[in-house]
Coordinates of C-alpha atoms (C1' of nucleotides) in Angstrom, one line a residue:
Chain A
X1 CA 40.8 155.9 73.7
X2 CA 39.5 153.0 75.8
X3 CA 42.7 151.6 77.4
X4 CA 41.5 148.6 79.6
X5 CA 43.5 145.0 80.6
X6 CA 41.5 142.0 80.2
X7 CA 42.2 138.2 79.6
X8 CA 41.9 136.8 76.5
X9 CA 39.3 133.8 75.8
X10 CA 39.5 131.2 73.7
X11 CA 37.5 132.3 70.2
X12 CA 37.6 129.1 68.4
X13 CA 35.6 126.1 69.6
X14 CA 37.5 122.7 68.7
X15 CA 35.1 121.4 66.0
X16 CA 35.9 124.6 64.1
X17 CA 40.1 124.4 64.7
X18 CA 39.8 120.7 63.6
X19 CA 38.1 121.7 60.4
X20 CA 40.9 124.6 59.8
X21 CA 43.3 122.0 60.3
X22 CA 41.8 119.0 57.6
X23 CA 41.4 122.3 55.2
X24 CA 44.9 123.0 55.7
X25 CA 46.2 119.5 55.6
X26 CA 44.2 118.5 52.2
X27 CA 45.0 121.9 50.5
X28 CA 49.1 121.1 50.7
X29 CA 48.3 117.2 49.8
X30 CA 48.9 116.4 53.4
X31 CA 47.5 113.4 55.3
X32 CA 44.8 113.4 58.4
X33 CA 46.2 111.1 60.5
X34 CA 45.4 109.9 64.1
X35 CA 48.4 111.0 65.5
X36 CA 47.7 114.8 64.3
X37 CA 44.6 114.8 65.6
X38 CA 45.6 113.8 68.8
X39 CA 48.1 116.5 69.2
X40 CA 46.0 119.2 68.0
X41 CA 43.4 118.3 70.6
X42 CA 46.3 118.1 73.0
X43 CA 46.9 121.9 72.7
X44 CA 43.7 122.7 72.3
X45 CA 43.0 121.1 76.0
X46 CA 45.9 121.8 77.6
X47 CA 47.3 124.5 79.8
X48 CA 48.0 126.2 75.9
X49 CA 51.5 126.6 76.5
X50 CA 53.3 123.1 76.1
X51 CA 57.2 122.3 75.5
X52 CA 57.2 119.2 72.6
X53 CA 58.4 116.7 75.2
X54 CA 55.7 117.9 77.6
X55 CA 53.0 117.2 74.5
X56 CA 54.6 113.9 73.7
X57 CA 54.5 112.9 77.7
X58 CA 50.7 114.1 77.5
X59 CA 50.0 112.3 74.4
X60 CA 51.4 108.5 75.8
X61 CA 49.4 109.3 79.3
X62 CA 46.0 109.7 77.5
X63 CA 46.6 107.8 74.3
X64 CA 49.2 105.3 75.0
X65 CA 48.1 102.4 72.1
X66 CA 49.1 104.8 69.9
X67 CA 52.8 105.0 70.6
X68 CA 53.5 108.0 69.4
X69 CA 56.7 109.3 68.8
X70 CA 58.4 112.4 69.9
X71 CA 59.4 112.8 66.3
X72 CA 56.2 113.1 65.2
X73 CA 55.5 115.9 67.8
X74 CA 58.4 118.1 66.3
X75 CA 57.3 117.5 62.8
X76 CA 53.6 118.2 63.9
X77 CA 54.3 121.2 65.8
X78 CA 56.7 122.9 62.9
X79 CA 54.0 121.9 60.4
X80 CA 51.2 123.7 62.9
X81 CA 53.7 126.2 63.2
X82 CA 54.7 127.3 59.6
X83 CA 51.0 127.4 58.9
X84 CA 50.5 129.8 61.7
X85 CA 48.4 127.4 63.6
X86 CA 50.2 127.0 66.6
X87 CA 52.8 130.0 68.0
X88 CA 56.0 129.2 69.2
X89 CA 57.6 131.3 72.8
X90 CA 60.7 130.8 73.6
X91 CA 61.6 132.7 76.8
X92 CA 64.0 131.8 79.5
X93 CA 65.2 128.7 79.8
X94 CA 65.9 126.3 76.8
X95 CA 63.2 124.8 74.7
X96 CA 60.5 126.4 72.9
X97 CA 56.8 126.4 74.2
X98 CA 53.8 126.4 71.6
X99 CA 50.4 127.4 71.7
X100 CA 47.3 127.4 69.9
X101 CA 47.9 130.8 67.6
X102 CA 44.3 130.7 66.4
X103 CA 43.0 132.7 69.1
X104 CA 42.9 136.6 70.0
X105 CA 46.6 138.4 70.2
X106 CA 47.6 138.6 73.3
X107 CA 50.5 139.1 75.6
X108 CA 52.5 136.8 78.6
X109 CA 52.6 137.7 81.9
X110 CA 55.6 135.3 83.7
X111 CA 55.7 134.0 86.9
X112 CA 59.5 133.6 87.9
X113 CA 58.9 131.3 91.0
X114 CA 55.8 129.0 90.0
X115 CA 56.9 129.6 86.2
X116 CA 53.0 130.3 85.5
X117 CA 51.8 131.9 82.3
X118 CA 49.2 134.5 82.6
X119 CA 48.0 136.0 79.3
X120 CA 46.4 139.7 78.9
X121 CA 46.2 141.9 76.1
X122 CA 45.7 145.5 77.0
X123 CA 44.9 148.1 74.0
X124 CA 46.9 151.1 74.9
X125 CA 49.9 148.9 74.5
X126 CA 48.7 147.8 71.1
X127 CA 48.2 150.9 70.2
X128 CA 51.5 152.3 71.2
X129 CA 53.0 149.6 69.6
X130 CA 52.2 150.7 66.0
X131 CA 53.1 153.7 66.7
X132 CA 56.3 153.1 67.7
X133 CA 56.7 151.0 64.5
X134 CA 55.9 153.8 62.6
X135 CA 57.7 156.3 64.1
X136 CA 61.0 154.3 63.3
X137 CA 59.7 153.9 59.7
X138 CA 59.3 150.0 60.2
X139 CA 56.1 148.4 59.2
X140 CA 55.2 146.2 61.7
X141 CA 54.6 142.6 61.5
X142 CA 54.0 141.3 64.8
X143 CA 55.5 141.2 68.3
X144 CA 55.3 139.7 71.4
X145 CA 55.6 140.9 75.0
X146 CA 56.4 139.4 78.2
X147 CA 56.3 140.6 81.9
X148 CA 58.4 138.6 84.3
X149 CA 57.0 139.4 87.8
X150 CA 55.7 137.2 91.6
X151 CA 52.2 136.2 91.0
X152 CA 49.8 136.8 93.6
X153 CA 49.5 133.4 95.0
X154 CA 53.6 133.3 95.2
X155 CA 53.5 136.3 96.8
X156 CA 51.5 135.0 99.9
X157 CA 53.0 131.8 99.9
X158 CA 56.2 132.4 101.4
X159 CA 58.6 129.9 99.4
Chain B
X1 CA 53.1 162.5 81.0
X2 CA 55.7 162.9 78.3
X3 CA 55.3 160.1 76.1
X4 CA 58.1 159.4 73.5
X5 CA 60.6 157.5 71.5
X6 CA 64.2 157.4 71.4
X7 CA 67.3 155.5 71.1
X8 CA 68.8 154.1 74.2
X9 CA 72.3 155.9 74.2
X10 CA 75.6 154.1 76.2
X11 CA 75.5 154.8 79.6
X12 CA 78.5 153.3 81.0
X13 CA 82.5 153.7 79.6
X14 CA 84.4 150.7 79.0
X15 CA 86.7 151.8 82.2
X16 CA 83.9 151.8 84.2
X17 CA 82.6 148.5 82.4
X18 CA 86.0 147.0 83.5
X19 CA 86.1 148.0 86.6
X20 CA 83.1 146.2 88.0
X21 CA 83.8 142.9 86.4
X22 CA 86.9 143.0 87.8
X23 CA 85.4 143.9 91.1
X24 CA 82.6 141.1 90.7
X25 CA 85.8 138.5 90.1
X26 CA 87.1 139.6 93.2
X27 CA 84.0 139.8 95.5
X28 CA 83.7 136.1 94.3
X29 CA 86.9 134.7 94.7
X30 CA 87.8 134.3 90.7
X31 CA 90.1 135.3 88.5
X32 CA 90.7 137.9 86.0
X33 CA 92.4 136.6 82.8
X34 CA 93.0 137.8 79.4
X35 CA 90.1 135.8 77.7
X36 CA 87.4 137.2 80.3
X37 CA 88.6 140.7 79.6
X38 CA 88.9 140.0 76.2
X39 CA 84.8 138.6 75.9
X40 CA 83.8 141.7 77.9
X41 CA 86.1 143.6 75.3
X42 CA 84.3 142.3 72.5
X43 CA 80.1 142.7 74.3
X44 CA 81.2 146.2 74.4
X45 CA 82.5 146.9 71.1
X46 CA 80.3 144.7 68.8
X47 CA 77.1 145.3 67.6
X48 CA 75.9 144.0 71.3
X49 CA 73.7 141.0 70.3
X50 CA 76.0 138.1 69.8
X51 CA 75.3 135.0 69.6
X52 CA 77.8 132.4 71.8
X53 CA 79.5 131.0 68.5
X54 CA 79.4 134.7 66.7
X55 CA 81.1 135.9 69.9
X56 CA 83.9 133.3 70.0
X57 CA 84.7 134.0 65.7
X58 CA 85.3 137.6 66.8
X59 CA 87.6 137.0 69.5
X60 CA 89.4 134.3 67.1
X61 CA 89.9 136.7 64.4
X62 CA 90.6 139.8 66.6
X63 CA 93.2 138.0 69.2
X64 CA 93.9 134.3 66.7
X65 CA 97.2 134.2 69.6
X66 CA 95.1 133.5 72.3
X67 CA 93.3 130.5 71.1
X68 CA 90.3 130.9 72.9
X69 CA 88.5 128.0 73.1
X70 CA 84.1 128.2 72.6
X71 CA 83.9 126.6 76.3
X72 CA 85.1 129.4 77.7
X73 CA 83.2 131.6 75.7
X74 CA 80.0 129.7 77.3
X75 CA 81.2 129.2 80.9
X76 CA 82.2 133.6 81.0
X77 CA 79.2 134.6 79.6
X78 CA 77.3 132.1 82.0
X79 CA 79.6 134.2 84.6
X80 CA 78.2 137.3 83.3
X81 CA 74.5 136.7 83.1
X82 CA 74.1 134.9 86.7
X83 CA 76.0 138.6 87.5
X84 CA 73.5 140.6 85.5
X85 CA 75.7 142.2 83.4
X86 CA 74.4 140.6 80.4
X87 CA 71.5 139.9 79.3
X88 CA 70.1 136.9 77.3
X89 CA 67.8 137.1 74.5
X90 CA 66.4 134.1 72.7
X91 CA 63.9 135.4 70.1
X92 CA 62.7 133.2 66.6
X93 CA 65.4 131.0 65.9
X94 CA 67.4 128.5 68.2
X95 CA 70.3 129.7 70.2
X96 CA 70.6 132.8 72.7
X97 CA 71.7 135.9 71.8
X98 CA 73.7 138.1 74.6
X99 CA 74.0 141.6 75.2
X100 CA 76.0 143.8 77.9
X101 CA 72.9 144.6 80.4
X102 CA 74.8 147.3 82.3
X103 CA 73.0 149.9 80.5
X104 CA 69.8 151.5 80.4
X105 CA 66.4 149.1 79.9
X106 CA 65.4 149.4 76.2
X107 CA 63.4 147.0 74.2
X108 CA 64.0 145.6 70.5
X109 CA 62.5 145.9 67.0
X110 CA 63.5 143.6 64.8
X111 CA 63.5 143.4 61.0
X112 CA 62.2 139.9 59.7
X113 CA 64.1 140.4 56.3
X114 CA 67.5 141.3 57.5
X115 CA 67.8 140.6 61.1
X116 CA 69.0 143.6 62.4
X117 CA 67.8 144.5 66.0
X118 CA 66.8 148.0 66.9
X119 CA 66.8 149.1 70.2
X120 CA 64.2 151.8 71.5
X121 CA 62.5 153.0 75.1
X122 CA 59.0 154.2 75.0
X123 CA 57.9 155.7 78.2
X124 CA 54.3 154.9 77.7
X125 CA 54.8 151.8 77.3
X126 CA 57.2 151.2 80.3
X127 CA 54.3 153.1 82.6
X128 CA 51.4 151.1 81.4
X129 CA 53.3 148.2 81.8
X130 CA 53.8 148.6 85.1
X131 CA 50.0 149.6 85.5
X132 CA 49.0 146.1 84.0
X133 CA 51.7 144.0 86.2
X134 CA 49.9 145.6 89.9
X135 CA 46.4 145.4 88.0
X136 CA 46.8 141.7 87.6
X137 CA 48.3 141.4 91.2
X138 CA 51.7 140.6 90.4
X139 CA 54.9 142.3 91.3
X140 CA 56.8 143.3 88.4
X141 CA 60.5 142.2 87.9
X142 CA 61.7 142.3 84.5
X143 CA 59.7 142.8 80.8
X144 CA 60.8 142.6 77.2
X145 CA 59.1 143.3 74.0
X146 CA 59.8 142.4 70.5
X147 CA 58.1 144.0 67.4
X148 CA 59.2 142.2 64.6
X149 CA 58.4 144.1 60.8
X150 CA 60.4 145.7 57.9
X151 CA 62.8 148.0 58.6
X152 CA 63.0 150.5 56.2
X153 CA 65.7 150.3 54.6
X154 CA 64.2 146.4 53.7
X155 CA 61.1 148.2 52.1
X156 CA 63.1 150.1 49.5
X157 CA 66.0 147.9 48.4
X158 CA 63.3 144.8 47.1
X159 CA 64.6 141.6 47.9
Chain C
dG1 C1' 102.9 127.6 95.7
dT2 C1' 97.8 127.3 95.6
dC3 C1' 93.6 127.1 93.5
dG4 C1' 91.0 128.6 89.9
dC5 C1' 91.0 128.8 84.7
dT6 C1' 91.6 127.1 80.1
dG7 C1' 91.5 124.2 75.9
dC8 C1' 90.4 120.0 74.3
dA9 C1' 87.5 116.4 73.6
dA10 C1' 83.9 113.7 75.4
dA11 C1' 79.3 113.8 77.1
dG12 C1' 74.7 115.8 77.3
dT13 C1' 70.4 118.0 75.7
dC14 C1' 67.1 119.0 72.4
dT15 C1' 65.7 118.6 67.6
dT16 C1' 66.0 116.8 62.9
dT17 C1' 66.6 113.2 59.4
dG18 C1' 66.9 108.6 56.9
dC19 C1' 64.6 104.5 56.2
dA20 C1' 61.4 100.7 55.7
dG21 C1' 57.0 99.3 56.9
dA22 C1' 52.1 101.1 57.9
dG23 C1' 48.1 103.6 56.5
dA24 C1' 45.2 107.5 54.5
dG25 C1' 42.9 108.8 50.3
Chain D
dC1 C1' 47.4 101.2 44.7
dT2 C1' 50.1 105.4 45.5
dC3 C1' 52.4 108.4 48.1
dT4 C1' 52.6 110.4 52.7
dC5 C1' 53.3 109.3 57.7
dT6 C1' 55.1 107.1 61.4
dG7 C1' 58.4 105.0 64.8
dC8 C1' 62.9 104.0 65.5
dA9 C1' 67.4 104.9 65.7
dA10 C1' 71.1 107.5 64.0
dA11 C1' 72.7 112.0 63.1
dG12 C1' 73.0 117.0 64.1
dA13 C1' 73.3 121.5 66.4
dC14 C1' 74.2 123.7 70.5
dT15 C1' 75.9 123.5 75.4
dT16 C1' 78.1 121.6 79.3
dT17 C1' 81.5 118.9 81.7
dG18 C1' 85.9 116.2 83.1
dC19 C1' 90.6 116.5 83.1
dA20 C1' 95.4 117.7 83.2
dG21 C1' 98.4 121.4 82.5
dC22 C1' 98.6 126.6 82.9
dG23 C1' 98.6 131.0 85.0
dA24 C1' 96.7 134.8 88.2
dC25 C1' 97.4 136.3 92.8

DNA sequence: GTCGCTGCAAAGTCTTTGCAGAGAG
DNA sequence: CTCTCTGCAAAGACTTTGCAGCGAC
């Protein structure tokens, strides 16, 4: 078996994502509307993993006429959520961080002093990870992984 | 290298358990009362993932004289985690779920259907994670993994 | 006795919900 | 035109904090 670590990359150019996401909206009778446009490109841009207040703050920088409202983001991101377009994290602290789910699997790698998120996906894991499953006569769904570690740059830059 | 599965197994006696929190109260100048003994008490003998609220309806029911109120529930285990000898879980929904972290390092499989947590150690895993932490220069602190499937007993009883 | 601890209730966060007007289809 | 969305503000859920009396040492 070819075990190897490598960083994801994005699979899905935006045209496409924003296509998924009018499909989605029209087959459960749901609206296009500027404001869900705007925060679907907002993930799609951004550093991919984004707390709801963090969007919203994002969102009145770049598109202030539009007022948006934080309540929007929440209903946005549970709608993006329950259709297993955006993923949800919710590790240390308090407050969930999404991402874009529409891309390749893949696992987090956590800084604990800059609070940076790598992501990697590395094949032996995955591998041992349905085996696992089995082995304990579960059938596996999905699951999630996170390293907490100094990065590199932390590391050299004495804090 | 011998790759396998097991169940992580109890490694530390309540005695023992007792003993260092009461030495950790000590070392910092605090106190040992009956509701701190009594929330250790209850990490140890409960199914060891409670949630704050769950946690504090145990100790109600079990010692109703004491009154414990939910603040104090929140401020020991608080006490506990900044010590390390819990550990703080917040997978899918909102709201942590704690656990005594004095013993070994395991990670959890949970079922989606019922909600009961698994706990398992895969060597394999444990050594390529470290493999992946150094390969993407970081220096490893902490990890956790979630699967999340159908146990089996979920799979027969249909719900 | 001293100083930390506790329960209570009030205050904070973060998130969700109700409502009336705005806007997509 | 109809029926969903949106922003606002109020309401909720979960945690934390201030305070005065209580209790460990």
């Amino acid at each position: 078996m070819n075990a190897y670590t490598k960083f994801t990359e994005r699979t899905v150019d935006y045209a496409k994502l924003l296509n998924d996401f009018k499909q989605l909206l029209k087959a459960n009778g749901l609206k296009f509307t500027i404001q869900r446009e705007v925060i679907l490109e907002m993930l799609y841009n951004s550093d991919e993993h984004l707390t709801p207040e963090g969007l919203h703050h994002l969102i009145q920088q770049k598109y202030p006429e539009l007022g948006t409202g934080i309540a929007t983001v929440y209903r946005t991101l549970s709608l993006l959520e329950d259709s297993d377009m955006v993923t949800s994290l919710s590790f240390g602290a308090q407050g969930k961080k999404y991402e874009l789910g529409a891309k390749d699997h893949h696992d987090h790698i956590i800084c604990t002093s800059c609070g940076t998120i790598t992501e990697f996906v590395d094949e032996e894991i995955e591998h041992r990870q349905k085996e696992i499953t089995e082995n304990l006569g579960f059938v596996m769904q999905e699951h999630s992984m996170q390293i907490y570690g100094i990065c590199k740059n932390c590391q050299t830059t004495k804090k």
